[in-house]
Coordinates of C-alpha atoms in Angstrom, one line a residue:
M1 CA -29.4 1.1 -2.6
I2 CA -28.9 -2.6 -1.9
G3 CA -25.3 -1.9 -0.8
R4 CA -26.5 0.9 1.5
V5 CA -29.2 -1.3 3.1
F6 CA -26.7 -4.2 3.6
L7 CA -24.1 -1.8 5.0
A8 CA -26.5 -0.4 7.5
S9 CA -27.5 -3.8 8.7
V10 CA -23.9 -4.9 9.1
L11 CA -23.0 -1.8 11.1
A12 CA -25.9 -2.3 13.4
L13 CA -24.1 -5.2 15.1
P14 CA -24.4 -5.1 19.0
A15 CA -21.7 -3.1 20.6
L16 CA -19.0 -4.8 22.6
A17 CA -17.8 -3.4 25.9
A18 CA -14.7 -1.3 25.4
P19 CA -12.0 -0.7 28.1
A20 CA -12.2 2.7 29.7
V21 CA -10.1 5.4 28.1
A22 CA -7.9 7.5 30.4
A23 CA -9.4 10.8 29.2
A24 CA -12.9 10.1 28.1
D25 CA -13.7 13.7 27.4
D26 CA -10.9 13.8 24.8
C27 CA -12.0 10.6 23.1
N28 CA -14.5 12.1 20.7
P29 CA -13.8 11.3 17.1
K30 CA -15.8 13.0 14.4
K31 CA -19.0 11.2 13.4
G32 CA -18.8 9.0 10.3
T33 CA -21.4 7.9 7.9
V34 CA -23.0 4.6 6.9
Q35 CA -24.1 6.0 3.6
L36 CA -21.6 5.2 0.9
P37 CA -22.0 5.6 -2.9
A38 CA -22.7 2.5 -4.9
S39 CA -19.4 2.8 -6.9
E40 CA -16.0 2.0 -5.5
P41 CA -13.8 4.8 -4.2
W42 CA -11.5 6.2 -6.9
A43 CA -8.3 4.9 -5.1
Q44 CA -9.4 1.3 -5.4
K45 CA -10.3 1.6 -9.0
R46 CA -7.1 3.5 -9.9
L47 CA -4.9 0.9 -8.3
D48 CA -7.0 -2.0 -9.8
I49 CA -6.7 -3.8 -6.5
K50 CA -9.2 -6.6 -7.3
N51 CA -7.1 -7.5 -10.4
A52 CA -4.1 -7.9 -8.1
W53 CA -6.2 -10.3 -5.9
R54 CA -6.0 -12.8 -8.8
L55 CA -2.5 -13.5 -7.6
T56 CA -2.7 -12.9 -3.8
K57 CA -4.6 -11.1 -1.1
G58 CA -1.7 -11.0 1.3
A59 CA -2.1 -14.3 3.1
G60 CA 0.7 -15.2 5.4
V61 CA 1.9 -11.7 5.9
T62 CA 1.7 -9.6 9.1
V63 CA 1.4 -5.8 8.9
A64 CA 1.9 -3.8 12.0
V65 CA 0.2 -0.4 12.1
V66 CA 1.7 2.0 14.6
D67 CA -1.1 4.5 15.1
S68 CA -3.9 5.7 17.4
G69 CA -5.7 2.4 18.0
A70 CA -8.6 0.9 16.1
D71 CA -12.3 0.7 17.0
L72 CA -14.4 -2.4 16.4
H73 CA -15.5 -2.5 12.8
P74 CA -17.2 -5.3 10.7
Q75 CA -14.5 -5.0 8.0
V76 CA -11.4 -4.3 10.2
Q77 CA -10.4 -7.5 12.0
L78 CA -7.2 -7.2 14.0
S79 CA -5.1 -10.2 15.0
K80 CA -3.5 -8.4 17.9
I81 CA -3.6 -5.1 19.7
I82 CA -0.7 -3.7 21.7
D83 CA -1.5 -0.6 23.7
E84 CA 1.5 1.6 24.5
T85 CA -0.8 4.3 26.0
H86 CA -2.5 2.0 28.6
T87 CA -5.8 3.6 27.8
G88 CA -7.5 0.8 25.9
Y89 CA -7.8 0.0 22.3
Q90 CA -10.4 2.6 21.5
D91 CA -9.5 5.0 18.7
C92 CA -10.1 8.5 19.9
V93 CA -9.3 10.3 16.6
G94 CA -10.3 7.8 13.9
H95 CA -6.8 7.8 12.3
G96 CA -5.8 4.3 13.2
T97 CA -9.1 2.8 12.3
A98 CA -8.9 4.4 8.8
V99 CA -5.2 3.4 8.2
S100 CA -5.7 -0.2 9.3
G101 CA -8.8 -0.4 7.1
I102 CA -7.0 0.8 4.1
V103 CA -4.3 -1.8 4.6
G104 CA -6.5 -4.8 5.1
A105 CA -10.2 -4.3 5.4
H106 CA -12.1 -7.4 4.4
Y107 CA -14.2 -7.5 1.3
I108 CA -18.0 -7.8 2.0
A109 CA -20.3 -8.2 -1.0
G110 CA -22.4 -5.1 -1.4
V111 CA -20.0 -2.8 0.4
P112 CA -18.0 -0.7 -2.0
F113 CA -15.0 -0.2 0.3
H114 CA -12.3 -2.8 0.8
G115 CA -8.6 -2.9 1.8
V116 CA -5.6 -3.6 -0.3
A117 CA -4.5 -6.9 1.4
P118 CA -7.6 -8.3 3.0
D119 CA -6.0 -11.6 3.9
A120 CA -3.0 -10.1 5.7
R121 CA -2.8 -10.2 9.5
I122 CA -3.1 -6.7 11.0
V123 CA -1.4 -5.9 14.4
M124 CA -2.5 -2.6 15.8
I125 CA 0.0 -0.9 18.0
K126 CA -1.6 2.1 19.8
Q127 CA 1.0 4.8 20.4
S128 CA -1.3 7.8 21.1
N129 CA -4.8 9.1 21.7
K130 CA -4.0 12.0 19.4
A131 CA -3.0 12.3 15.7
E132 CA 0.5 13.5 16.5
G133 CA 1.7 11.1 19.2
D134 CA 4.8 11.0 21.3
V135 CA 8.2 10.1 19.8
A136 CA 9.1 7.9 22.8
K137 CA 5.9 5.8 22.4
L138 CA 6.5 5.7 18.6
I139 CA 9.9 4.2 19.3
S140 CA 8.4 1.7 21.6
G141 CA 5.7 1.0 19.1
I142 CA 8.2 0.2 16.3
D143 CA 10.0 -2.1 18.8
D144 CA 6.7 -3.8 19.5
A145 CA 6.2 -4.4 15.8
V146 CA 9.6 -6.0 15.6
A147 CA 8.8 -8.3 18.6
A148 CA 5.5 -9.2 16.9
K149 CA 7.5 -10.5 13.9
A150 CA 5.8 -8.1 11.5
D151 CA 6.7 -8.4 7.8
V152 CA 5.6 -4.8 7.1
I153 CA 5.3 -1.8 9.4
N154 CA 3.1 1.2 8.5
V155 CA 3.9 4.5 10.3
S156 CA 1.5 7.2 9.3
V157 CA 3.0 9.6 11.9
R158 CA 5.4 12.5 11.3
A159 CA 8.2 13.0 13.9
S160 CA 11.5 14.8 14.2
D161 CA 14.8 13.1 13.7
T162 CA 16.1 11.6 17.0
P163 CA 18.9 9.0 17.7
G164 CA 16.3 6.8 19.4
L165 CA 13.9 6.9 16.5
R166 CA 16.7 6.3 14.0
A167 CA 17.9 3.3 16.0
A168 CA 14.4 1.8 16.3
V169 CA 13.9 2.0 12.5
Q170 CA 17.3 0.5 11.9
R171 CA 16.4 -2.4 14.2
A172 CA 13.3 -3.1 12.1
L173 CA 15.3 -2.9 8.9
D174 CA 17.9 -5.3 10.3
Q175 CA 15.1 -7.8 10.9
D176 CA 14.2 -7.7 7.2
I177 CA 11.0 -5.7 7.8
V178 CA 9.6 -3.4 5.1
V179 CA 9.1 0.0 6.8
V180 CA 6.5 2.2 5.1
A181 CA 6.1 5.8 6.4
A182 CA 4.1 8.9 5.4
A183 CA 6.1 11.8 3.9
G184 CA 4.2 14.3 6.0
N185 CA 1.8 17.1 5.1
V186 CA 2.5 20.8 4.5
T187 CA 0.3 22.7 6.9
G188 CA 2.3 26.0 6.9
P189 CA 5.5 27.7 5.7
D190 CA 7.5 25.9 8.4
D191 CA 6.7 22.5 7.0
Q192 CA 7.9 23.1 3.4
E193 CA 11.6 22.7 4.0
V194 CA 11.5 20.2 6.9
P195 CA 11.6 16.4 6.0
A196 CA 9.4 14.0 8.0
Y197 CA 10.8 11.1 10.0
P198 CA 10.9 8.2 10.0
A199 CA 10.0 8.5 6.3
A200 CA 13.3 10.4 5.5
Y201 CA 15.6 7.6 6.9
E202 CA 17.5 5.6 4.4
G203 CA 15.9 2.2 3.6
V204 CA 12.4 3.4 4.5
L205 CA 9.7 3.3 1.8
A206 CA 8.5 7.0 2.0
V207 CA 5.1 7.7 0.6
G208 CA 3.7 11.0 -0.7
A209 CA 0.0 11.8 -1.4
A210 CA -1.4 11.8 -5.0
T211 CA -4.5 13.2 -6.6
P212 CA -6.7 11.1 -8.9
D213 CA -4.7 12.2 -12.0
G214 CA -1.5 10.8 -10.4
R215 CA 0.3 14.0 -9.6
R216 CA 1.6 14.9 -6.2
A217 CA -1.0 16.7 -4.0
D218 CA 0.0 20.2 -3.1
S219 CA -0.2 19.4 0.6
S220 CA 2.3 16.5 0.3
N221 CA 5.7 17.3 1.8
A222 CA 8.3 17.5 -1.0
A223 CA 11.2 18.0 1.4
T224 CA 11.0 14.3 2.3
P225 CA 12.8 12.0 -0.1
V226 CA 9.7 10.3 -1.4
S227 CA 9.9 6.8 -2.9
V228 CA 6.4 6.5 -4.4
L229 CA 3.0 8.1 -4.2
G230 CA -0.3 6.7 -2.9
P231 CA -3.8 7.9 -3.2
G232 CA -4.0 10.8 -0.7
T233 CA -7.0 13.0 -1.5
D234 CA -10.7 12.4 -1.2
I235 CA -10.1 9.1 0.6
T236 CA -12.9 6.8 2.0
A237 CA -12.0 4.6 4.9
P238 CA -13.5 2.8 7.9
W239 CA -14.1 4.9 11.0
P240 CA -15.1 4.5 14.6
G241 CA -18.7 3.8 15.4
R242 CA -18.8 1.1 12.7
S243 CA -19.0 3.8 10.1
Y244 CA -16.9 5.3 7.3
M245 CA -15.3 8.7 6.7
R246 CA -15.2 10.3 3.3
G247 CA -13.0 13.1 2.1
L248 CA -9.9 12.2 4.1
Q249 CA -6.7 13.9 2.9
G250 CA -3.0 13.5 3.5
T251 CA 0.1 11.3 3.3
S252 CA -1.2 9.4 6.4
F253 CA -3.8 7.7 4.2
A254 CA -1.5 7.3 1.2
A255 CA 1.0 5.3 3.2
P256 CA -1.3 2.3 4.0
Y257 CA -2.1 1.8 0.3
V258 CA 1.7 1.2 -0.2
A259 CA 1.9 -0.8 3.0
G260 CA -0.9 -3.0 1.7
T261 CA 1.0 -3.4 -1.7
A262 CA 4.1 -4.4 0.2
A263 CA 2.0 -7.1 2.0
L264 CA 0.8 -8.4 -1.4
V265 CA 4.4 -8.5 -2.7
R266 CA 5.7 -10.3 0.3
S267 CA 2.9 -12.8 0.1
R268 CA 3.6 -13.3 -3.7
F269 CA 7.4 -13.4 -3.4
P270 CA 8.2 -14.6 0.1
D271 CA 11.9 -15.1 -0.7
L272 CA 12.5 -11.4 -1.5
T273 CA 14.4 -9.3 1.0
R274 CA 12.8 -6.2 2.4
E275 CA 15.1 -4.1 0.2
Q276 CA 14.1 -6.1 -2.9
V277 CA 10.4 -5.6 -2.0
R278 CA 11.1 -1.8 -1.6
Q279 CA 12.9 -1.6 -4.9
R280 CA 10.2 -3.7 -6.7
I281 CA 7.5 -1.3 -5.6
I282 CA 9.6 1.7 -6.6
A283 CA 10.5 0.2 -10.0
T284 CA 6.9 -0.6 -10.9
A285 CA 5.2 2.6 -10.0
D286 CA 3.4 4.5 -12.8
G287 CA 6.0 7.2 -13.2
T288 CA 5.8 11.0 -12.8
V289 CA 8.0 14.1 -12.5
G290 CA 8.6 16.8 -9.9
A291 CA 10.0 17.1 -6.4
G292 CA 8.3 14.9 -3.9
S293 CA 6.8 12.5 -6.4
G294 CA 9.3 9.7 -6.3
T295 CA 8.6 7.3 -9.2
G296 CA 4.9 8.0 -9.2
M297 CA 1.7 6.3 -8.2
V298 CA 2.1 2.8 -6.7
N299 CA 1.0 0.1 -9.1
P300 CA 0.0 -3.2 -7.2
V301 CA -0.7 -5.2 -10.3
L302 CA 2.6 -4.4 -11.9
A303 CA 4.4 -4.9 -8.6
L304 CA 3.1 -8.5 -8.6
T305 CA 3.7 -9.3 -12.3
A306 CA 6.8 -7.4 -13.5
V307 CA 9.9 -9.4 -14.4
L308 CA 12.9 -7.6 -12.8
P309 CA 16.1 -9.3 -14.0
Y310 CA 18.3 -7.7 -11.4
E311 CA 16.4 -9.5 -8.6
A312 CA 17.9 -12.8 -9.6
V313 CA 21.4 -11.2 -9.8
N314 CA 21.1 -9.7 -6.3
A315 CA 19.6 -12.7 -4.7
P316 CA 21.9 -14.8 -2.4
V317 CA 23.4 -17.7 -4.2
V318 CA 22.8 -21.0 -2.5
A319 CA 24.7 -24.2 -3.5
E320 CA 22.3 -27.0 -4.3
P321 CA 23.2 -30.7 -4.7
P322 CA 22.9 -32.1 -8.2
P323 CA 19.6 -33.8 -8.9
A324 CA 19.3 -37.5 -8.4
A325 CA 19.4 -39.6 -11.5
L326 CA 16.0 -40.7 -12.7
P327 CA 15.2 -44.4 -12.9
V328 CA 15.3 -45.9 -16.4
G329 CA 12.0 -45.1 -18.2
A330 CA 10.9 -42.5 -15.7
I331 CA 9.7 -39.1 -16.8
A332 CA 10.8 -35.9 -15.1
K333 CA 8.0 -33.9 -13.5
V334 CA 7.7 -30.3 -14.8
P335 CA 6.6 -27.8 -12.1
P336 CA 3.1 -26.6 -12.7
R337 CA 2.8 -23.1 -14.3
D338 CA 1.0 -20.4 -12.3
E339 CA -1.8 -19.7 -14.8
N340 CA -3.0 -16.6 -13.0
A341 CA 0.4 -14.9 -13.1
F342 CA 0.9 -16.1 -16.6
G343 CA -2.4 -14.6 -17.7
V344 CA -1.7 -11.2 -16.1
S345 CA 1.9 -11.1 -17.4
L346 CA 0.7 -12.2 -20.9
A347 CA -1.7 -9.3 -21.0
V348 CA 1.0 -6.8 -20.0
A349 CA 3.4 -8.3 -22.6
G350 CA 0.8 -8.3 -25.3
A351 CA 0.1 -4.6 -24.8
T352 CA 3.8 -3.8 -24.9
L353 CA 4.3 -5.9 -28.1
V354 CA 1.5 -4.0 -29.9
A355 CA 3.0 -0.6 -28.9
I356 CA 6.4 -1.8 -30.3
M357 CA 4.8 -2.9 -33.6
V358 CA 2.9 0.4 -34.0
A359 CA 6.1 2.4 -33.3
G360 CA 8.0 0.3 -35.9
A361 CA 5.4 0.8 -38.6
L362 CA 5.4 4.5 -38.0
A363 CA 9.2 4.7 -38.2
L364 CA 9.0 2.9 -41.7
L365 CA 5.9 4.7 -43.2
V366 CA 6.5 8.3 -42.1
P367 CA 9.8 8.8 -44.0
L368 CA 8.2 7.1 -47.1
G369 CA 5.2 9.4 -46.9
R370 CA 7.3 12.5 -46.7
R371 CA 9.3 11.5 -49.8
R372 CA 6.1 11.0 -51.7
G373 CA 4.7 14.3 -50.5
W374 CA 1.9 12.2 -48.8
R375 CA 0.5 11.3 -52.3
A376 CA -0.9 7.9 -53.0
G377 CA 1.4 5.4 -54.6
R378 CA 1.1 4.2 -58.2
V379 CA -1.0 1.1 -59.0
S380 CA 1.2 -1.4 -60.8

């Protein structure tokens, strides 16, 4: 109840004047709610996002969201808005507000919802007043994201393969930007065998939708070469009118959970290339089977703590001058250990060690028990 009262008071902030929208009659998003349950949404708990915040909240990283705009919301603070539609920043469908909120909505005590990377800078690039959008404006939007020096681009839009779109995505990849895109939803028989773009392009982190048990949602497009899954059913997210929408479905809302994770990884490991960030997220997912599942549900905590030996092998080798000799009697300074990362990594390593010990004990005792017919041994 305290959370609901606080939430209602925050959402009652005075309205700011919004620029006129070209087609006001068409700008009519569904009505949201200010009444949220006291408990956190399942997606936040499943991904253990607050535990990942012990290491980083995404500071220093810019995420560009190419979508339908974003309405003013107490939790969604945008650093910049680029309007390709020339109709004003207002979100006429709610899609862009929800997606940008999932990426980086700020934490407010008493409000159960929060984003994945609340300290990341969010740049909203409005490419449509509708959910589908126009491929020409999508291309321009991706180029806008490159010009804005984004570190991560989220595209929760499904389009067809065109030379222009392919080239725009490649320009982003060439600038070392992590491109995250939704795998698309199956809305009819015609969608089942058609991959979604830009998610299907090589080098893109393609995201399918997952249910709370970690399996691919039936509506998630398996024809797209999925990299990982993100929460994509019964999603809660910010919504126009300083409200929230519950029960959202689809890969559109799964992608920003992965884009937010990419922001955390880029903040934690700033020297990794975009391909290394992509591979780290893929390698540390929870694991699953089946077409359209990739390597399973994204795991932000493991993405920030896992030790991947091949990263050092693939990293560029830079010649460094030999260290200067220390004066006589001087003591070399040892770099401080990151206690937060050490603690999280130690917990993961400890659990793994226990599992290995149990497996070893069983391998020794089971054959012995069989030879004895599972009778108790003699007392000497």
